[in-house]
Amino acid sequence: MMDIDITPFSLPYMPENIWLDIFSYLSLEEKFNVAGTCRTWHRILEDPSLYTHITLDNMEFNTLVLCMKQLCRFGPRIRSFRISNCFSHFISKTTVPVQNSSIVHHFPQSGMHSLYSHITSFTLARRREEYRKLGFTLHEKFSRYLVALLEYSDESLRCLEIHDNFLDLEMTELVFCIVRYGRHLEHLLYDGNKDGGFIAPEVVSAITAACPNIKSFRGQHAISDTVLRRMMTGWEDLQSITLAPYQSSDGTKEVSLEGLWSLLEHGKVETLEILDLQCISNENVQTMVNRAKHIRSMRSPVSSPLAHPFSHHAAFTNSYMAAPLNPIPGESLRHLTLTKYTSTPLTLPGFASLLKLFPNLESFSFTTNFFTYDYQFQGLTKDIYEEEIAMVNRLVQTEMTDRLGLGRFNWMGEWHAAVTEEQRLRAGIMRSG
């Protein structure tokens, strides 16, 4: 047999700052694994500077909580914190009984006293009670470790993204953590978590007051006209926002034309996501175009100081010219995303008006489907629909090529999106009627 010489492996000496730089390229899971290699690496990997940008992705709820607990040991000063695509097998599979008094009355001994529904379909108080009965405590543990992590990061946290999870996060202290520790937050994304987002205007108002440095606020939340105006006052540097309908005790609510106009008057928003709002229609967009046109006309040479009765006074002219001009609504916008499913759809004149309202647009995404138009316009055929698509595509591409040059504008029109549940419900109501 051939002899194999096995020599003990020893790591070359390197300053700790070099190791820190090397370890900074590892994922969180890799850092946890490498920390068990030797005492030296374990000690180096406890340095809080290695945990300034945290991503917890595609984890089962229990694993997520364990990772958060492990992070708390390091006392990290987190700058960006992302939790995405996490799930709970327990929550996804759990159903609980819905008491039905009429069945109990007619069949008291039959065992047919309950129907069952998914646990997340109940009120907050009922869910809390059911989780307690079932001994499910991960929401409390998640809240405990989240509070600890954000308390460590009170001065450093700039970005918080929580999206595409199924964890029933309404049961946690997430909103409290944002309000208590988010005063330095600049980017806040909460979306796709199988709930209603921040479901009450009061919650969004509290976040607005507690987090004055927000530049980006994304996700489907309860933003009313009043809340939106508070944002314009409290978030002076707001550059990106999502507007969408939300459910309240009085039914579906959403931002109005006047609310949207106040946002455009803010003059700093560069990225706007508008999801199925009624205020975006051919007529309303043209109304905003006319308003912007009127503001521009007021700044034309005809309205300059030279045409003013006191323009021959130097003091008046100097003070007039020094006064800052408010931005023309719509000119700041660079990136626009629109969806249309159950709200009034746009046709060719509406798209032409949008391009006038947003003269500096660089990217434009539009998503809809045939059902949206078929429901609104009687007698519409698929052939007419396809012709409309071709005309809109040609208009947008021609207009934006003239503005920016070939290949410099990003237009994405998705005209054949899947039918939504709300559209299916509407179709069912129509058939039953």
Short mmCIF file of C-alpha atoms in Angstrom, two decimals:
data_model
loop_
_atom_site.label_atom_id
_atom_site.label_comp_id
_atom_site.label_asym_id
_atom_site.label_seq_id
_atom_site.Cartn_x
_atom_site.Cartn_y
_atom_site.Cartn_z
CA MET A 1 0.00 0.00 0.00
CA MET A 2 1.06 3.55 -0.66
CA ASP A 3 1.77 5.61 2.43
CA ILE A 4 -0.24 8.83 2.70
CA ASP A 5 1.39 11.66 4.57
CA ILE A 6 -1.24 13.62 6.50
CA THR A 7 0.09 16.94 7.72
CA PRO A 8 -1.96 19.01 10.17
CA PHE A 9 -3.42 22.03 8.43
CA SER A 10 -2.73 25.42 9.94
CA LEU A 11 -4.13 28.73 8.82
CA PRO A 12 -1.70 31.41 7.69
CA TYR A 13 -1.50 34.41 9.96
CA MET A 14 -3.44 37.40 8.70
CA PRO A 15 -4.57 40.54 10.52
CA GLU A 16 -8.14 40.38 11.75
CA ASN A 17 -9.24 43.19 9.47
CA ILE A 18 -8.32 40.98 6.49
CA TRP A 19 -10.39 38.11 7.87
CA LEU A 20 -13.26 40.49 8.49
CA ASP A 21 -13.11 41.62 4.87
CA ILE A 22 -13.10 38.01 3.66
CA PHE A 23 -15.98 36.97 5.93
CA SER A 24 -18.05 39.96 4.83
CA TYR A 25 -18.63 38.20 1.49
CA LEU A 26 -20.29 35.19 3.13
CA SER A 27 -24.03 34.77 3.47
CA LEU A 28 -25.53 34.70 6.95
CA GLU A 29 -25.88 30.91 6.87
CA GLU A 30 -22.26 30.54 5.75
CA LYS A 31 -21.07 32.79 8.57
CA PHE A 32 -22.92 30.66 11.13
CA ASN A 33 -21.36 27.48 9.68
CA VAL A 34 -17.83 28.85 9.42
CA ALA A 35 -17.96 30.09 13.01
CA GLY A 36 -17.74 26.46 14.16
CA THR A 37 -14.45 25.85 12.37
CA CYS A 38 -12.09 27.12 15.05
CA ARG A 39 -11.96 29.40 18.05
CA THR A 40 -10.23 32.20 16.17
CA TRP A 41 -12.84 32.34 13.42
CA HIS A 42 -15.61 31.99 15.97
CA ARG A 43 -14.31 35.06 17.81
CA ILE A 44 -13.83 37.07 14.60
CA LEU A 45 -17.30 36.14 13.34
CA GLU A 46 -18.85 37.61 16.47
CA ASP A 47 -17.83 41.10 15.30
CA PRO A 48 -21.05 43.16 14.88
CA SER A 49 -19.65 44.86 11.79
CA LEU A 50 -20.23 41.62 9.85
CA TYR A 51 -23.97 41.90 10.38
CA THR A 52 -24.86 45.32 9.01
CA HIS A 53 -26.77 43.99 5.97
CA ILE A 54 -29.05 41.08 6.90
CA THR A 55 -31.13 38.98 4.49
CA LEU A 56 -33.28 36.14 5.83
CA ASP A 57 -34.79 34.42 2.81
CA ASN A 58 -36.86 31.28 2.16
CA MET A 59 -36.90 30.02 5.75
CA GLU A 60 -39.47 28.08 7.73
CA PHE A 61 -40.80 30.20 10.59
CA ASN A 62 -38.96 28.28 13.30
CA THR A 63 -35.64 28.53 11.43
CA LEU A 64 -36.20 32.25 10.90
CA VAL A 65 -36.75 32.80 14.61
CA LEU A 66 -33.63 30.78 15.49
CA CYS A 67 -31.53 32.89 13.09
CA MET A 68 -32.87 36.08 14.65
CA LYS A 69 -32.04 34.72 18.11
CA GLN A 70 -28.50 33.94 16.96
CA LEU A 71 -28.10 37.44 15.53
CA CYS A 72 -29.10 38.97 18.86
CA ARG A 73 -25.96 37.44 20.41
CA PHE A 74 -23.77 39.75 18.32
CA GLY A 75 -25.52 43.01 19.14
CA PRO A 76 -25.45 44.04 15.45
CA ARG A 77 -25.83 47.59 14.16
CA ILE A 78 -27.98 46.69 11.16
CA ARG A 79 -28.26 49.12 8.23
CA SER A 80 -30.50 47.03 5.97
CA PHE A 81 -32.77 44.21 7.10
CA ARG A 82 -34.71 42.00 4.69
CA ILE A 83 -37.09 39.12 5.48
CA SER A 84 -38.51 37.52 2.34
CA ASN A 85 -40.22 34.33 1.11
CA CYS A 86 -40.48 32.86 4.60
CA PHE A 87 -43.31 30.52 5.52
CA SER A 88 -44.91 28.44 8.24
CA HIS A 89 -46.09 24.90 7.61
CA PHE A 90 -48.18 25.11 10.75
CA ILE A 91 -50.02 28.29 9.76
CA SER A 92 -50.57 27.19 6.17
CA LYS A 93 -52.21 23.91 7.27
CA THR A 94 -54.20 25.05 10.30
CA THR A 95 -57.98 25.37 10.16
CA VAL A 96 -60.24 26.09 13.11
CA PRO A 97 -63.98 25.64 13.63
CA VAL A 98 -66.50 28.31 12.75
CA GLN A 99 -69.43 28.03 15.12
CA ASN A 100 -72.80 27.84 13.37
CA SER A 101 -75.66 28.30 15.83
CA SER A 102 -78.39 27.12 13.42
CA ILE A 103 -76.67 23.76 12.85
CA VAL A 104 -76.13 23.32 16.59
CA HIS A 105 -79.84 24.02 17.19
CA HIS A 106 -81.14 21.53 14.61
CA PHE A 107 -78.51 18.80 15.07
CA PRO A 108 -77.32 19.04 18.68
CA GLN A 109 -76.05 15.44 18.80
CA SER A 110 -74.88 15.01 15.23
CA GLY A 111 -71.36 16.35 15.55
CA MET A 112 -72.13 18.75 12.68
CA HIS A 113 -71.83 21.77 14.95
CA SER A 114 -68.89 23.38 13.15
CA LEU A 115 -67.66 24.40 9.79
CA TYR A 116 -63.94 25.01 9.39
CA SER A 117 -61.98 27.94 8.01
CA HIS A 118 -58.30 28.81 7.70
CA ILE A 119 -56.95 30.40 10.85
CA THR A 120 -55.82 33.60 9.07
CA SER A 121 -59.40 34.35 7.97
CA PHE A 122 -60.50 35.32 11.49
CA THR A 123 -60.20 38.56 13.42
CA LEU A 124 -57.00 39.44 15.22
CA ALA A 125 -58.47 38.62 18.65
CA ARG A 126 -59.83 35.24 17.49
CA ARG A 127 -56.52 34.29 15.87
CA ARG A 128 -54.63 35.20 19.02
CA GLU A 129 -56.96 32.97 21.04
CA GLU A 130 -56.64 30.06 18.62
CA TYR A 131 -52.84 30.27 18.48
CA ARG A 132 -52.79 30.25 22.29
CA LYS A 133 -55.03 27.17 22.42
CA LEU A 134 -52.79 25.39 19.92
CA GLY A 135 -49.62 26.31 21.83
CA PHE A 136 -48.13 28.19 18.88
CA THR A 137 -45.65 30.75 20.27
CA LEU A 138 -43.44 31.70 17.32
CA HIS A 139 -45.13 35.08 16.91
CA GLU A 140 -44.14 36.05 20.45
CA LYS A 141 -40.55 34.85 19.91
CA PHE A 142 -40.31 36.65 16.57
CA SER A 143 -41.48 39.87 18.26
CA ARG A 144 -39.00 39.47 21.11
CA TYR A 145 -35.99 39.07 18.84
CA LEU A 146 -37.14 41.72 16.37
CA VAL A 147 -37.44 44.25 19.20
CA ALA A 148 -33.92 43.34 20.36
CA LEU A 149 -32.38 43.58 16.88
CA LEU A 150 -33.98 46.91 16.08
CA GLU A 151 -33.08 48.27 19.50
CA TYR A 152 -29.43 47.49 18.76
CA SER A 153 -29.89 49.18 15.36
CA ASP A 154 -31.81 52.23 16.56
CA GLU A 155 -29.23 54.65 15.16
CA SER A 156 -28.11 52.67 12.12
CA LEU A 157 -31.20 51.15 10.46
CA ARG A 158 -31.90 52.72 7.06
CA CYS A 159 -33.72 50.02 5.10
CA LEU A 160 -36.40 47.52 6.16
CA GLU A 161 -37.92 45.16 3.60
CA ILE A 162 -40.46 42.48 4.53
CA HIS A 163 -42.13 40.89 1.54
CA ASP A 164 -43.68 37.70 0.15
CA ASN A 165 -43.93 35.91 3.49
CA PHE A 166 -46.76 33.79 4.89
CA LEU A 167 -46.27 34.18 8.64
CA ASP A 168 -49.41 36.05 9.78
CA LEU A 169 -47.23 39.00 10.80
CA GLU A 170 -50.23 40.95 12.08
CA MET A 171 -49.80 38.81 15.21
CA THR A 172 -46.34 40.28 15.86
CA GLU A 173 -45.03 43.59 17.19
CA LEU A 174 -43.76 44.68 13.78
CA VAL A 175 -45.63 47.99 13.65
CA PHE A 176 -44.52 48.84 17.19
CA CYS A 177 -40.90 48.16 16.20
CA ILE A 178 -41.13 50.43 13.15
CA VAL A 179 -42.71 53.26 15.14
CA ARG A 180 -40.33 52.84 18.09
CA TYR A 181 -37.04 52.24 16.29
CA GLY A 182 -37.55 53.52 12.74
CA ARG A 183 -36.71 57.21 13.13
CA HIS A 184 -33.70 56.87 10.81
CA LEU A 185 -35.44 54.64 8.27
CA GLU A 186 -35.23 55.82 4.65
CA HIS A 187 -36.65 52.82 2.77
CA LEU A 188 -39.64 50.80 4.00
CA LEU A 189 -41.16 47.95 1.99
CA TYR A 190 -43.93 45.73 3.34
CA ASP A 191 -45.81 43.85 0.64
CA GLY A 192 -47.06 40.45 -0.50
CA ASN A 193 -47.35 39.01 3.00
CA LYS A 194 -50.88 37.62 2.47
CA ASP A 195 -52.50 40.30 4.59
CA GLY A 196 -53.82 43.79 3.99
CA GLY A 197 -50.50 45.54 4.55
CA PHE A 198 -50.71 48.32 7.12
CA ILE A 199 -54.47 48.04 7.11
CA ALA A 200 -55.54 51.19 8.97
CA PRO A 201 -54.88 54.84 8.04
CA GLU A 202 -54.06 55.43 11.73
CA VAL A 203 -51.18 52.93 11.48
CA VAL A 204 -49.77 54.63 8.38
CA SER A 205 -50.16 58.03 10.08
CA ALA A 206 -48.21 56.75 13.10
CA ILE A 207 -45.41 55.51 10.85
CA THR A 208 -45.42 58.86 9.03
CA ALA A 209 -44.96 60.74 12.29
CA ALA A 210 -42.36 58.36 13.75
CA CYS A 211 -40.18 57.95 10.65
CA PRO A 212 -39.51 61.45 9.27
CA ASN A 213 -36.66 60.45 6.93
CA ILE A 214 -38.59 58.09 4.64
CA LYS A 215 -37.62 58.34 0.96
CA SER A 216 -39.31 55.15 -0.27
CA PHE A 217 -42.59 53.70 1.05
CA ARG A 218 -43.69 50.67 -0.93
CA GLY A 219 -46.49 48.14 -0.52
CA GLN A 220 -50.30 48.14 -0.49
CA HIS A 221 -51.34 50.12 2.58
CA ALA A 222 -54.27 52.15 3.89
CA ILE A 223 -53.35 55.51 2.37
CA SER A 224 -56.22 57.98 2.25
CA ASP A 225 -56.15 61.55 0.96
CA THR A 226 -55.63 62.82 4.51
CA VAL A 227 -52.76 60.40 5.17
CA LEU A 228 -51.17 61.23 1.82
CA ARG A 229 -51.17 64.96 2.62
CA ARG A 230 -49.57 64.20 5.98
CA MET A 231 -46.87 62.31 4.13
CA MET A 232 -46.25 65.31 1.90
CA THR A 233 -45.76 67.42 5.01
CA GLY A 234 -43.79 64.93 7.08
CA TRP A 235 -41.71 63.23 4.40
CA GLU A 236 -40.00 66.08 2.62
CA ASP A 237 -37.62 63.76 0.75
CA LEU A 238 -40.17 61.16 -0.38
CA GLN A 239 -39.13 59.82 -3.80
CA SER A 240 -40.97 56.51 -4.18
CA ILE A 241 -44.45 55.36 -3.11
CA THR A 242 -47.18 52.80 -3.84
CA LEU A 243 -50.86 53.78 -3.94
CA ALA A 244 -53.56 51.10 -3.91
CA PRO A 245 -57.16 50.56 -2.73
CA TYR A 246 -57.63 49.31 0.82
CA GLN A 247 -60.45 47.76 2.81
CA SER A 248 -62.13 49.59 5.67
CA SER A 249 -65.28 49.06 7.74
CA ASP A 250 -67.09 51.23 5.17
CA GLY A 251 -65.92 49.19 2.18
CA THR A 252 -63.13 49.80 -0.31
CA LYS A 253 -61.33 53.15 -0.02
CA GLU A 254 -58.63 54.75 -2.14
CA VAL A 255 -56.85 57.98 -2.97
CA SER A 256 -58.90 60.45 -5.02
CA LEU A 257 -57.89 62.64 -7.94
CA GLU A 258 -57.21 65.52 -5.54
CA GLY A 259 -55.07 63.31 -3.33
CA LEU A 260 -52.99 62.15 -6.28
CA TRP A 261 -52.64 65.74 -7.47
CA SER A 262 -51.30 66.78 -4.06
CA LEU A 263 -48.65 64.08 -4.39
CA LEU A 264 -47.60 65.36 -7.81
CA GLU A 265 -47.51 68.90 -6.45
CA HIS A 266 -44.95 67.68 -3.93
CA GLY A 267 -42.56 67.69 -6.87
CA LYS A 268 -39.99 65.14 -5.61
CA VAL A 269 -41.54 61.74 -6.31
CA GLU A 270 -39.53 59.90 -8.96
CA THR A 271 -41.02 56.40 -8.72
CA LEU A 272 -44.78 55.88 -8.52
CA GLU A 273 -46.71 52.61 -8.38
CA ILE A 274 -50.48 53.01 -8.85
CA LEU A 275 -52.40 49.79 -8.40
CA ASP A 276 -55.94 49.72 -9.76
CA LEU A 277 -57.08 53.20 -8.70
CA GLN A 278 -60.21 54.82 -10.11
CA CYS A 279 -58.53 58.24 -10.14
CA ILE A 280 -56.43 57.14 -13.12
CA SER A 281 -58.89 57.40 -16.02
CA ASN A 282 -58.85 59.12 -19.40
CA GLU A 283 -60.85 62.04 -18.04
CA ASN A 284 -58.92 62.47 -14.79
CA VAL A 285 -55.51 62.29 -16.43
CA GLN A 286 -56.56 64.94 -18.93
CA THR A 287 -57.77 67.10 -16.03
CA MET A 288 -54.31 66.91 -14.46
CA VAL A 289 -52.68 67.69 -17.81
CA ASN A 290 -54.82 70.83 -18.09
CA ARG A 291 -53.84 71.89 -14.57
CA ALA A 292 -50.14 71.41 -15.30
CA LYS A 293 -50.54 73.30 -18.57
CA HIS A 294 -52.15 76.20 -16.70
CA ILE A 295 -49.24 76.32 -14.23
CA ARG A 296 -46.75 76.39 -17.11
CA SER A 297 -48.66 79.21 -18.78
CA MET A 298 -48.43 81.24 -15.59
CA ARG A 299 -44.65 80.99 -15.85
CA SER A 300 -44.49 82.02 -19.48
CA PRO A 301 -42.85 85.32 -20.54
CA VAL A 302 -46.30 86.93 -20.58
CA SER A 303 -46.46 86.38 -16.81
CA SER A 304 -42.86 87.45 -16.15
CA PRO A 305 -41.92 90.41 -13.89
CA LEU A 306 -41.36 92.54 -16.99
CA ALA A 307 -45.09 92.43 -17.69
CA HIS A 308 -45.97 93.38 -14.11
CA PRO A 309 -47.11 96.99 -13.39
CA PHE A 310 -44.27 97.36 -10.85
CA SER A 311 -41.56 95.62 -12.88
CA HIS A 312 -39.74 98.96 -13.30
CA HIS A 313 -38.93 98.86 -9.56
CA ALA A 314 -35.63 97.04 -9.07
CA ALA A 315 -36.50 95.96 -5.53
CA PHE A 316 -39.71 94.30 -6.72
CA THR A 317 -38.00 92.56 -9.66
CA ASN A 318 -35.15 91.23 -7.51
CA SER A 319 -37.49 89.83 -4.84
CA TYR A 320 -39.77 88.28 -7.48
CA MET A 321 -36.91 86.55 -9.27
CA ALA A 322 -35.40 85.31 -6.00
CA ALA A 323 -38.63 83.60 -4.90
CA PRO A 324 -38.37 79.82 -5.46
CA LEU A 325 -40.83 78.41 -7.98
CA ASN A 326 -42.88 75.39 -7.05
CA PRO A 327 -42.17 72.40 -9.32
CA ILE A 328 -44.69 71.72 -12.05
CA PRO A 329 -46.66 68.62 -11.00
CA GLY A 330 -45.59 65.49 -12.87
CA GLU A 331 -42.18 66.68 -14.05
CA SER A 332 -40.22 64.89 -11.32
CA LEU A 333 -41.57 61.41 -12.18
CA ARG A 334 -39.12 59.02 -13.86
CA HIS A 335 -40.63 55.56 -13.27
CA LEU A 336 -44.33 54.68 -13.44
CA THR A 337 -46.11 51.37 -12.76
CA LEU A 338 -49.86 51.07 -13.43
CA THR A 339 -52.25 48.15 -13.05
CA LYS A 340 -55.87 48.01 -14.15
CA TYR A 341 -58.19 45.16 -13.18
CA THR A 342 -61.44 46.40 -11.66
CA SER A 343 -61.02 50.17 -11.98
CA THR A 344 -61.87 52.18 -15.11
CA PRO A 345 -59.34 51.18 -17.81
CA LEU A 346 -57.25 53.52 -19.91
CA THR A 347 -57.54 53.75 -23.69
CA LEU A 348 -55.33 55.45 -26.28
CA PRO A 349 -56.28 59.06 -25.32
CA GLY A 350 -55.51 58.28 -21.68
CA PHE A 351 -52.03 57.01 -22.52
CA ALA A 352 -51.38 60.11 -24.65
CA SER A 353 -52.38 62.29 -21.67
CA LEU A 354 -50.15 60.31 -19.30
CA LEU A 355 -47.14 60.93 -21.51
CA LYS A 356 -47.92 64.66 -21.46
CA LEU A 357 -48.41 64.71 -17.69
CA PHE A 358 -45.07 62.97 -17.10
CA PRO A 359 -42.71 64.53 -19.67
CA ASN A 360 -39.52 63.11 -18.08
CA LEU A 361 -40.65 59.50 -17.84
CA GLU A 362 -37.89 56.91 -18.37
CA SER A 363 -39.71 53.65 -17.64
CA PHE A 364 -43.39 52.73 -17.84
CA SER A 365 -44.99 49.41 -16.85
CA PHE A 366 -48.68 48.69 -17.47
CA THR A 367 -50.55 45.51 -16.54
CA THR A 368 -54.15 44.54 -17.33
CA ASN A 369 -56.23 41.90 -19.12
CA PHE A 370 -59.10 41.61 -21.56
CA PHE A 371 -61.70 41.16 -18.81
CA THR A 372 -60.96 44.67 -17.49
CA TYR A 373 -61.96 46.23 -20.81
CA ASP A 374 -64.71 43.74 -21.65
CA TYR A 375 -66.50 44.56 -18.39
CA GLN A 376 -66.34 48.32 -19.02
CA PHE A 377 -67.02 48.56 -22.75
CA GLN A 378 -70.06 46.81 -24.14
CA GLY A 379 -69.53 45.13 -27.50
CA LEU A 380 -65.74 44.97 -27.21
CA THR A 381 -64.23 42.08 -29.16
CA LYS A 382 -60.80 40.54 -28.81
CA ASP A 383 -59.89 41.82 -32.28
CA ILE A 384 -60.65 45.40 -31.24
CA TYR A 385 -58.73 44.82 -28.01
CA GLU A 386 -55.66 43.63 -29.94
CA GLU A 387 -55.89 46.67 -32.24
CA GLU A 388 -56.00 48.95 -29.20
CA ILE A 389 -52.91 47.23 -27.79
CA ALA A 390 -51.01 47.78 -31.05
CA MET A 391 -52.01 51.46 -31.17
CA VAL A 392 -50.95 52.10 -27.55
CA ASN A 393 -47.64 50.28 -28.01
CA ARG A 394 -46.92 52.29 -31.13
CA LEU A 395 -47.84 55.58 -29.43
CA VAL A 396 -45.67 54.97 -26.36
CA GLN A 397 -42.66 53.68 -28.27
CA THR A 398 -42.77 56.49 -30.83
CA GLU A 399 -43.23 59.23 -28.23
CA MET A 400 -40.51 57.98 -25.92
CA THR A 401 -38.04 57.31 -28.75
CA ASP A 402 -38.49 60.91 -29.88
CA ARG A 403 -37.80 62.10 -26.33
CA LEU A 404 -34.94 59.86 -25.22
CA GLY A 405 -33.61 58.15 -28.30
CA LEU A 406 -33.87 54.56 -29.47
CA GLY A 407 -33.39 51.95 -26.75
CA ARG A 408 -33.21 54.38 -23.84
CA PHE A 409 -36.83 54.02 -22.66
CA ASN A 410 -38.17 50.97 -20.88
CA TRP A 411 -41.80 50.24 -21.83
CA MET A 412 -43.43 47.02 -20.65
CA GLY A 413 -47.08 46.47 -21.50
CA GLU A 414 -48.59 43.26 -20.08
CA TRP A 415 -52.06 43.12 -21.64
CA HIS A 416 -52.86 39.45 -20.99
CA ALA A 417 -52.34 39.11 -17.24
CA ALA A 418 -54.16 36.38 -15.33
CA VAL A 419 -57.70 37.13 -14.17
CA THR A 420 -57.71 38.19 -10.52
CA GLU A 421 -59.91 36.76 -7.75
CA GLU A 422 -61.78 40.05 -7.55
CA GLN A 423 -62.51 39.88 -11.26
CA ARG A 424 -63.75 36.30 -10.87
CA LEU A 425 -66.01 37.43 -8.04
CA ARG A 426 -67.38 40.25 -10.17
CA ALA A 427 -68.04 37.82 -13.03
CA GLY A 428 -69.85 35.46 -10.63
CA ILE A 429 -72.05 38.28 -9.37
CA MET A 430 -72.88 39.24 -12.96
CA ARG A 431 -73.86 35.67 -13.83
CA SER A 432 -76.00 35.28 -10.72
CA GLY A 433 -77.72 38.57 -11.50
#
